[in-house]
């Protein structure tokens, strides 16, 4: 049984990693969007190696964690830090309806992959930015689940 294909024909460029961004893009894929995940050459998303549990064997082995939030996507390995890689992603963004990212505040500006740069070439672009910290004193910190729990006091309350 397949779900409704409400987003069929919508192209999503997924520049996110770990959980919040990839999970959001997966939901869009579940509704029929064509989601292209950009991953680091040689390593991919960090969560590809976060096991056990594992699925598959040998070179095809992937962490169940990675698979749990990247279902229904196509994947491409591109190094955003190179001029050629950033140019390739900018071209992909011109053909996308949605760009989804979860980089630290200001990190994508140096590659021309921030909202201002991409929307100048693609005015109808929807740009989704998952941030743990908004601009301010903590904007350059990593906002993994454990960090947010500790800063919010939840880790103290749960032991």
XYZ file of N, CA, C and O in Angstrom:
636
model
N 0.843 -1.180 0.000
C 0.000 0.000 0.000
C 0.888 1.243 0.000
O 1.814 1.357 0.789
N 0.612 2.147 -0.871
C 1.376 3.393 -0.898
C 0.489 4.529 -0.424
O -0.726 4.501 -0.567
N 1.159 5.548 0.140
C 0.422 6.693 0.653
C 0.070 7.669 -0.439
O 0.405 7.476 -1.613
N -0.586 8.761 -0.079
C -0.954 9.779 -1.070
C 0.298 10.435 -1.641
O 1.285 10.626 -0.942
N 0.284 10.746 -2.900
C 1.426 11.346 -3.602
C 1.174 12.848 -3.786
O 1.266 13.376 -4.882
N 0.849 13.513 -2.695
C 0.477 14.928 -2.753
C 1.594 15.833 -3.274
O 1.323 16.899 -3.818
N 2.830 15.414 -3.099
C 3.954 16.252 -3.509
C 4.645 15.754 -4.773
O 5.763 16.166 -5.072
N 3.961 14.903 -5.520
C 4.536 14.417 -6.768
C 4.829 15.602 -7.683
O 4.025 16.512 -7.825
N 6.035 15.610 -8.257
C 6.457 16.716 -9.103
C 7.237 17.790 -8.366
O 7.775 18.699 -8.985
N 7.317 17.699 -7.045
C 8.083 18.651 -6.241
C 9.489 18.080 -6.044
O 9.646 16.926 -5.656
N 10.504 18.880 -6.323
C 11.891 18.442 -6.139
C 12.467 19.108 -4.901
O 12.398 20.329 -4.758
N 13.040 18.280 -4.017
C 13.640 18.745 -2.770
C 15.126 18.441 -2.802
O 15.535 17.306 -3.062
N 15.943 19.438 -2.523
C 17.382 19.272 -2.401
C 17.700 19.226 -0.905
O 17.534 20.219 -0.198
N 18.105 18.055 -0.426
C 18.339 17.827 1.000
C 19.828 17.963 1.303
O 20.617 17.091 0.976
N 20.196 19.071 1.933
C 21.584 19.316 2.336
C 21.782 19.018 3.814
O 22.796 19.395 4.394
N 20.831 18.359 4.427
C 20.886 18.144 5.875
C 21.561 16.830 6.239
O 21.795 15.973 5.393
N 21.851 16.686 7.538
C 22.488 15.479 8.038
C 21.993 15.165 9.443
O 21.399 16.003 10.094
N 22.199 13.978 9.873
C 21.882 13.409 11.180
C 20.381 13.153 11.321
O 19.910 12.159 10.795
N 19.573 13.993 11.991
C 18.189 13.591 12.245
C 17.121 14.580 11.793
O 16.329 14.254 10.923
N 17.066 15.764 12.369
C 15.912 16.654 12.128
C 15.701 16.967 10.649
O 14.587 16.831 10.134
N 16.738 17.370 9.962
C 16.613 17.677 8.535
C 16.305 16.452 7.692
O 15.360 16.457 6.900
N 17.103 15.365 7.842
C 16.816 14.171 7.049
C 15.419 13.605 7.288
O 14.758 13.149 6.352
N 14.958 13.636 8.511
C 13.626 13.110 8.811
C 12.558 13.962 8.125
O 11.589 13.460 7.557
N 12.737 15.288 8.165
C 11.788 16.180 7.496
C 11.738 15.903 6.000
O 10.660 15.825 5.406
N 12.911 15.749 5.392
C 12.962 15.466 3.954
C 12.363 14.095 3.646
O 11.742 13.910 2.594
N 12.541 13.134 4.543
C 11.952 11.809 4.345
C 10.429 11.886 4.310
O 9.782 11.227 3.492
N 9.856 12.704 5.169
C 8.404 12.865 5.174
C 7.935 13.445 3.836
O 6.926 13.012 3.281
N 8.704 14.403 3.296
C 8.356 14.956 1.982
C 8.433 13.871 0.910
O 7.578 13.795 0.034
N 9.451 13.006 0.998
C 9.562 11.881 0.055
C 8.393 10.927 0.215
O 7.859 10.413 -0.771
N 7.961 10.689 1.451
C 6.816 9.803 1.695
C 5.559 10.311 0.989
O 4.702 9.525 0.588
N 5.449 11.622 0.838
C 4.299 12.217 0.156
C 4.542 12.442 -1.329
O 3.799 13.162 -1.978
N 5.605 11.845 -1.859
C 5.797 11.846 -3.302
C 6.832 12.796 -3.855
O 7.069 12.804 -5.066
N 7.452 13.623 -3.018
C 8.473 14.540 -3.523
C 9.696 13.754 -3.993
O 10.020 12.691 -3.455
N 10.373 14.288 -4.991
C 11.638 13.736 -5.454
C 12.724 14.375 -4.599
O 13.038 15.557 -4.770
N 13.282 13.626 -3.657
C 14.263 14.162 -2.718
C 15.658 13.681 -3.107
O 15.900 12.480 -3.227
N 16.555 14.641 -3.291
C 17.950 14.340 -3.601
C 18.794 14.777 -2.408
O 18.854 15.960 -2.080
N 19.424 13.805 -1.769
C 20.252 14.063 -0.589
C 21.698 14.240 -1.037
O 22.256 13.370 -1.698
N 22.312 15.366 -0.661
C 23.713 15.628 -0.966
C 24.534 15.204 0.250
O 24.301 15.682 1.355
N 25.482 14.296 0.013
C 26.310 13.767 1.098
C 27.785 13.968 0.795
O 28.169 14.141 -0.358
N 28.599 13.919 1.847
C 30.045 14.077 1.705
C 30.656 12.886 0.972
O 30.348 11.747 1.314
N 31.532 13.148 0.019
C 32.211 12.042 -0.660
C 33.016 11.205 0.343
O 33.653 11.745 1.241
N 32.942 9.897 0.180
C 33.719 8.989 1.013
C 33.101 8.630 2.345
O 33.362 7.564 2.881
N 32.283 9.508 2.909
C 31.718 9.265 4.239
C 30.194 9.288 4.232
O 29.561 8.562 4.981
N 29.621 10.147 3.434
C 28.167 10.305 3.447
C 27.698 10.978 4.717
O 28.464 11.622 5.421
N 26.444 10.826 5.010
C 25.854 11.336 6.248
C 26.531 10.637 7.426
O 26.806 9.444 7.372
N 26.800 11.372 8.497
C 27.452 10.794 9.682
C 26.757 9.525 10.148
O 27.391 8.581 10.601
N 25.430 9.496 10.042
C 24.658 8.400 10.621
C 24.761 7.090 9.843
O 24.300 6.060 10.332
N 25.372 7.100 8.659
C 25.577 5.840 7.929
C 26.374 4.845 8.768
O 26.241 3.643 8.611
N 27.215 5.353 9.677
C 28.083 4.494 10.483
C 27.623 4.376 11.936
O 28.335 3.819 12.759
N 26.444 4.889 12.279
C 25.972 4.870 13.666
C 25.199 3.584 13.953
O 23.983 3.595 14.060
N 25.901 2.485 14.113
C 25.268 1.220 14.459
C 25.970 0.617 15.649
O 26.959 1.173 16.124
N 25.533 -0.513 16.146
C 24.398 -1.289 15.678
C 23.082 -0.633 16.074
O 23.114 0.265 16.909
N 21.987 -1.080 15.550
C 21.808 -2.211 14.646
C 22.181 -1.838 13.216
O 22.153 -0.676 12.828
N 22.509 -2.872 12.446
C 22.917 -2.743 11.060
C 21.913 -3.425 10.155
O 21.204 -4.325 10.579
N 21.903 -3.000 8.903
C 21.113 -3.656 7.864
C 22.059 -3.934 6.722
O 22.816 -3.048 6.298
N 22.039 -5.134 6.193
C 22.906 -5.502 5.087
C 24.215 -6.098 5.574
O 24.478 -6.176 6.770
N 25.022 -6.505 4.617
C 26.292 -7.166 4.915
C 27.427 -6.518 4.136
O 27.222 -5.940 3.064
N 28.627 -6.637 4.646
C 29.831 -6.193 3.949
C 29.792 -4.732 3.555
O 29.407 -3.872 4.344
N 30.176 -4.459 2.329
C 30.239 -3.080 1.826
C 28.864 -2.437 1.729
O 28.753 -1.215 1.687
N 27.808 -3.253 1.705
C 26.437 -2.734 1.607
C 25.818 -2.459 2.973
O 24.663 -2.060 3.055
N 26.560 -2.702 4.046
C 26.013 -2.550 5.402
C 25.789 -1.077 5.740
O 26.660 -0.235 5.518
N 24.603 -0.777 6.235
C 24.246 0.576 6.661
C 23.639 0.519 8.054
O 23.021 -0.471 8.432
N 23.777 1.605 8.773
C 23.160 1.704 10.089
C 21.651 1.845 9.939
O 21.167 2.594 9.086
N 20.931 1.131 10.779
C 19.472 1.243 10.782
C 19.049 2.682 11.083
O 18.041 3.161 10.570
N 19.826 3.379 11.895
C 19.546 4.783 12.206
C 19.487 5.601 10.913
O 18.552 6.371 10.699
N 20.504 5.451 10.053
C 20.534 6.185 8.785
C 19.307 5.842 7.937
O 18.639 6.731 7.401
N 19.024 4.560 7.838
C 17.898 4.121 7.019
C 16.563 4.609 7.572
O 15.626 4.837 6.813
N 16.495 4.812 8.888
C 15.231 5.224 9.500
C 14.850 6.655 9.170
O 13.710 7.055 9.397
N 15.772 7.460 8.651
C 15.399 8.845 8.326
C 15.856 9.274 6.928
O 15.957 10.472 6.652
N 16.084 8.310 6.064
C 16.476 8.649 4.693
C 15.762 7.802 3.648
O 16.215 7.708 2.511
N 14.659 7.208 4.034
C 13.861 6.375 3.125
C 13.336 7.225 1.953
O 12.965 8.379 2.121
N 13.345 6.632 0.775
C 12.714 7.270 -0.378
C 13.511 8.364 -1.054
O 12.977 9.088 -1.887
N 14.792 8.487 -0.715
C 15.615 9.548 -1.302
C 16.612 8.973 -2.292
O 17.007 7.820 -2.203
N 17.035 9.830 -3.205
C 18.201 9.536 -4.024
C 19.378 10.246 -3.354
O 19.185 11.239 -2.673
N 20.569 9.733 -3.558
C 21.727 10.317 -2.896
C 22.837 10.581 -3.896
O 23.043 9.809 -4.830
N 23.563 11.683 -3.682
C 24.697 12.028 -4.525
C 25.812 12.541 -3.608
O 25.543 13.219 -2.613
N 27.044 12.174 -3.916
C 28.197 12.621 -3.128
C 28.826 13.834 -3.813
O 29.317 13.737 -4.944
N 28.793 14.972 -3.127
C 29.364 16.219 -3.656
C 30.060 16.939 -2.507
O 29.483 17.103 -1.433
N 31.256 17.419 -2.740
C 31.998 18.174 -1.737
C 31.640 19.655 -1.863
O 32.118 20.336 -2.772
N 30.813 20.141 -0.947
C 30.372 21.543 -0.978
C 31.521 22.522 -0.794
O 31.418 23.677 -1.191
N 32.609 22.058 -0.162
C 33.725 22.948 0.155
C 34.598 23.268 -1.051
O 35.447 24.150 -0.966
N 34.380 22.589 -2.159
C 35.149 22.910 -3.369
C 34.318 23.828 -4.257
O 33.079 23.751 -4.262
N 34.968 24.691 -5.007
C 34.211 25.571 -5.908
C 33.349 24.777 -6.895
O 32.215 25.159 -7.183
N 33.892 23.661 -7.408
C 33.146 22.841 -8.361
C 31.922 22.208 -7.697
O 30.843 22.184 -8.281
N 32.117 21.700 -6.487
C 31.009 21.071 -5.768
C 29.913 22.066 -5.428
O 28.723 21.799 -5.619
N 30.311 23.237 -4.927
C 29.329 24.274 -4.595
C 28.569 24.709 -5.848
O 27.352 24.922 -5.799
N 29.271 24.816 -6.981
C 28.617 25.202 -8.241
C 27.601 24.137 -8.660
O 26.507 24.473 -9.141
N 27.956 22.865 -8.489
C 27.023 21.793 -8.834
C 25.756 21.876 -7.978
O 24.643 21.735 -8.493
N 25.929 22.135 -6.683
C 24.767 22.218 -5.792
C 23.936 23.458 -6.108
O 22.702 23.409 -6.088
N 24.575 24.572 -6.440
C 23.815 25.766 -6.853
C 22.979 25.471 -8.089
O 21.826 25.892 -8.188
N 23.540 24.729 -9.050
C 22.783 24.355 -10.248
C 21.612 23.454 -9.877
O 20.505 23.621 -10.389
N 21.837 22.510 -8.988
C 20.752 21.632 -8.546
C 19.653 22.446 -7.858
O 18.465 22.159 -8.025
N 20.043 23.466 -7.095
C 19.065 24.304 -6.395
C 18.208 25.096 -7.380
O 17.039 25.377 -7.105
N 18.765 25.455 -8.535
C 17.991 26.175 -9.560
C 16.842 25.323 -10.090
O 15.836 25.839 -10.542
N 17.030 24.002 -10.024
C 16.012 23.079 -10.523
C 15.134 22.530 -9.400
O 14.263 21.697 -9.645
N 15.356 22.995 -8.179
C 14.610 22.496 -7.018
C 13.479 23.450 -6.647
O 13.527 24.644 -6.940
N 12.487 22.892 -5.998
C 11.400 23.697 -5.433
C 11.695 24.037 -3.971
O 11.272 25.069 -3.467
N 12.406 23.113 -3.309
C 12.698 23.241 -1.880
C 14.161 22.889 -1.639
O 14.670 21.926 -2.204
N 14.829 23.690 -0.817
C 16.151 23.333 -0.296
C 15.996 23.222 1.206
O 15.406 24.093 1.847
N 16.506 22.135 1.741
C 16.420 21.888 3.181
C 17.838 21.713 3.706
O 18.611 20.936 3.148
N 18.204 22.459 4.752
C 19.554 22.360 5.307
C 19.513 22.514 6.820
O 18.569 23.057 7.371
N 20.582 22.019 7.475
C 20.681 22.192 8.928
C 22.112 22.513 9.352
O 22.589 22.039 10.369
N 22.769 23.335 8.570
C 24.115 23.784 8.908
C 24.050 24.846 10.001
O 23.008 25.462 10.225
N 25.177 25.093 10.648
C 25.244 26.152 11.645
C 24.973 27.495 10.967
O 25.185 27.651 9.758
N 24.537 28.471 11.746
C 24.210 29.800 11.232
C 25.389 30.360 10.434
O 26.523 30.370 10.910
N 25.123 30.782 9.205
C 26.112 31.437 8.365
C 27.087 30.528 7.644
O 27.862 30.989 6.812
N 27.067 29.242 7.917
C 28.054 28.331 7.342
C 27.930 28.182 5.822
O 28.931 28.023 5.134
N 26.730 28.257 5.282
C 26.557 28.049 3.843
C 26.799 29.313 3.022
O 26.879 29.246 1.799
N 26.933 30.461 3.679
C 27.184 31.720 2.970
C 28.471 31.627 2.167
O 28.531 32.046 1.008
N 29.525 31.049 2.746
C 30.825 31.004 2.058
C 30.807 30.149 0.794
O 31.680 30.274 -0.052
N 29.788 29.298 0.648
C 29.662 28.474 -0.553
C 28.602 29.009 -1.517
O 28.355 28.414 -2.562
N 27.944 30.106 -1.144
C 26.868 30.643 -1.973
C 25.638 29.755 -1.955
O 24.870 29.721 -2.916
N 25.442 29.038 -0.836
C 24.312 28.112 -0.713
C 23.324 28.543 0.364
O 22.494 27.758 0.800
N 23.397 29.781 0.769
C 22.461 30.338 1.738
C 21.194 30.806 1.019
O 21.153 30.841 -0.211
N 20.176 31.163 1.793
C 18.903 31.573 1.195
C 19.063 32.764 0.248
O 18.551 32.752 -0.865
N 19.787 33.791 0.684
C 19.918 34.997 -0.146
C 20.558 34.670 -1.499
O 20.088 35.138 -2.544
N 21.594 33.859 -1.494
C 22.287 33.523 -2.741
C 21.424 32.668 -3.654
O 21.340 32.919 -4.859
N 20.791 31.643 -3.096
C 20.006 30.721 -3.925
C 18.701 31.335 -4.410
O 18.303 31.124 -5.551
N 18.036 32.107 -3.556
C 16.748 32.683 -3.964
C 16.929 33.793 -4.991
O 15.995 34.100 -5.732
N 18.118 34.374 -5.068
C 18.383 35.387 -6.092
C 18.304 34.760 -7.491
O 17.907 35.418 -8.448
N 18.664 33.489 -7.583
C 18.627 32.776 -8.869
C 17.343 31.972 -9.054
O 17.026 31.567 -10.167
N 16.668 31.700 -7.947
C 15.454 30.867 -7.976
C 14.432 31.518 -7.027
O 14.272 31.107 -5.887
N 13.749 32.591 -7.476
C 12.874 33.384 -6.596
C 11.735 32.600 -5.938
O 11.285 32.955 -4.862
N 11.265 31.519 -6.550
C 10.156 30.768 -5.969
C 10.627 29.683 -5.003
O 9.827 28.905 -4.488
N 11.930 29.643 -4.724
C 12.517 28.617 -3.877
C 12.003 28.699 -2.441
O 11.945 29.777 -1.848
N 11.631 27.559 -1.909
C 11.297 27.442 -0.487
C 12.554 26.928 0.192
O 13.092 25.884 -0.174
N 13.041 27.659 1.176
C 14.305 27.335 1.849
C 13.992 27.016 3.301
O 13.536 27.862 4.050
N 14.226 25.764 3.679
C 13.939 25.308 5.044
C 15.264 25.152 5.767
O 16.135 24.413 5.324
N 15.386 25.855 6.883
C 16.634 25.835 7.631
C 16.368 25.358 9.058
O 15.760 26.074 9.844
N 16.802 24.146 9.359
C 16.680 23.602 10.719
C 17.879 24.082 11.518
O 19.018 23.782 11.165
N 17.636 24.815 12.564
C 18.723 25.316 13.400
C 18.450 24.975 14.853
O 17.344 25.162 15.348
N 19.468 24.522 15.540
C 19.356 24.303 16.975
C 19.497 25.611 17.719
O 18.903 25.823 18.755
N 20.318 26.495 17.160
C 20.554 27.800 17.765
C 20.349 28.871 16.705
O 20.889 28.775 15.604
N 19.600 29.878 17.033
C 19.363 31.003 16.130
C 20.511 31.986 16.252
O 21.348 31.849 17.145
N 20.576 32.998 15.382
C 21.656 33.981 15.520
C 21.703 34.549 16.925
O 20.685 34.933 17.501
N 22.884 34.554 17.488
C 23.081 35.003 18.861
C 24.332 34.383 19.439
O 25.181 33.874 18.702
N 24.460 34.386 20.757
C 25.709 33.938 21.372
C 26.042 32.460 21.155
O 27.210 32.081 21.239
N 25.066 31.625 20.874
C 25.331 30.193 20.692
C 25.239 29.745 19.232
O 25.271 28.554 18.947
N 25.143 30.676 18.302
C 24.855 30.319 16.912
C 25.880 29.389 16.270
O 25.558 28.690 15.321
N 27.091 29.347 16.755
C 28.110 28.492 16.137
C 28.271 27.160 16.862
O 29.163 26.392 16.540
N 27.403 26.893 17.826
C 27.461 25.613 18.527
C 26.675 24.550 17.766
O 25.705 24.841 17.082
N 27.105 23.311 17.953
C 26.393 22.180 17.380
C 25.213 21.854 18.289
O 25.356 21.804 19.500
N 24.059 21.612 17.707
C 22.846 21.385 18.495
C 22.369 19.945 18.371
O 21.265 19.690 17.941
N 23.223 19.013 18.740
C 22.783 17.626 18.773
C 21.834 17.431 19.949
O 21.809 18.226 20.890
N 21.064 16.371 19.913
C 20.040 16.114 20.922
C 20.582 16.198 22.342
O 19.978 16.819 23.211
N 21.739 15.594 22.578
C 22.302 15.586 23.929
C 22.611 16.998 24.420
O 22.397 17.322 25.589
N 23.110 17.843 23.532
C 23.449 19.218 23.891
C 22.181 19.982 24.260
O 22.126 20.676 25.287
N 21.149 19.849 23.453
C 19.896 20.558 23.712
C 19.283 20.074 25.030
O 18.795 20.873 25.830
N 19.322 18.757 25.273
C 18.787 18.223 26.534
C 19.545 18.783 27.740
O 18.937 19.140 28.746
N 20.855 18.841 27.629
C 21.651 19.363 28.759
C 21.407 20.853 28.969
O 21.217 21.288 30.112
N 21.390 21.624 27.903
C 21.202 23.075 28.047
C 19.794 23.408 28.537
O 19.608 24.405 29.227
N 18.829 22.576 28.175
C 17.450 22.828 28.594
C 17.114 22.246 29.960
O 16.013 22.453 30.466
N 18.034 21.491 30.552
C 17.782 20.915 31.871
C 17.123 19.545 31.843
O 16.937 18.929 32.882
N 16.775 19.044 30.674
C 16.109 17.755 30.590
C 17.015 16.619 31.042
O 16.591 15.697 31.723
N 18.304 16.703 30.699
C 19.252 15.653 31.100
C 19.339 15.579 32.618
O 19.432 14.500 33.208
N 19.293 16.703 33.291
C 19.331 16.743 34.758
C 18.062 16.068 35.327
O 18.135 15.288 36.270
N 16.940 16.354 34.740
C 15.661 15.840 35.250
C 15.531 14.336 35.044
O 14.910 13.644 35.844
N 16.109 13.811 33.950
C 15.945 12.385 33.658
C 17.095 11.539 34.167
O 17.024 10.323 34.143
N 18.173 12.183 34.622
C 19.322 11.419 35.148
C 20.208 10.986 34.046
O 21.042 10.160 34.142
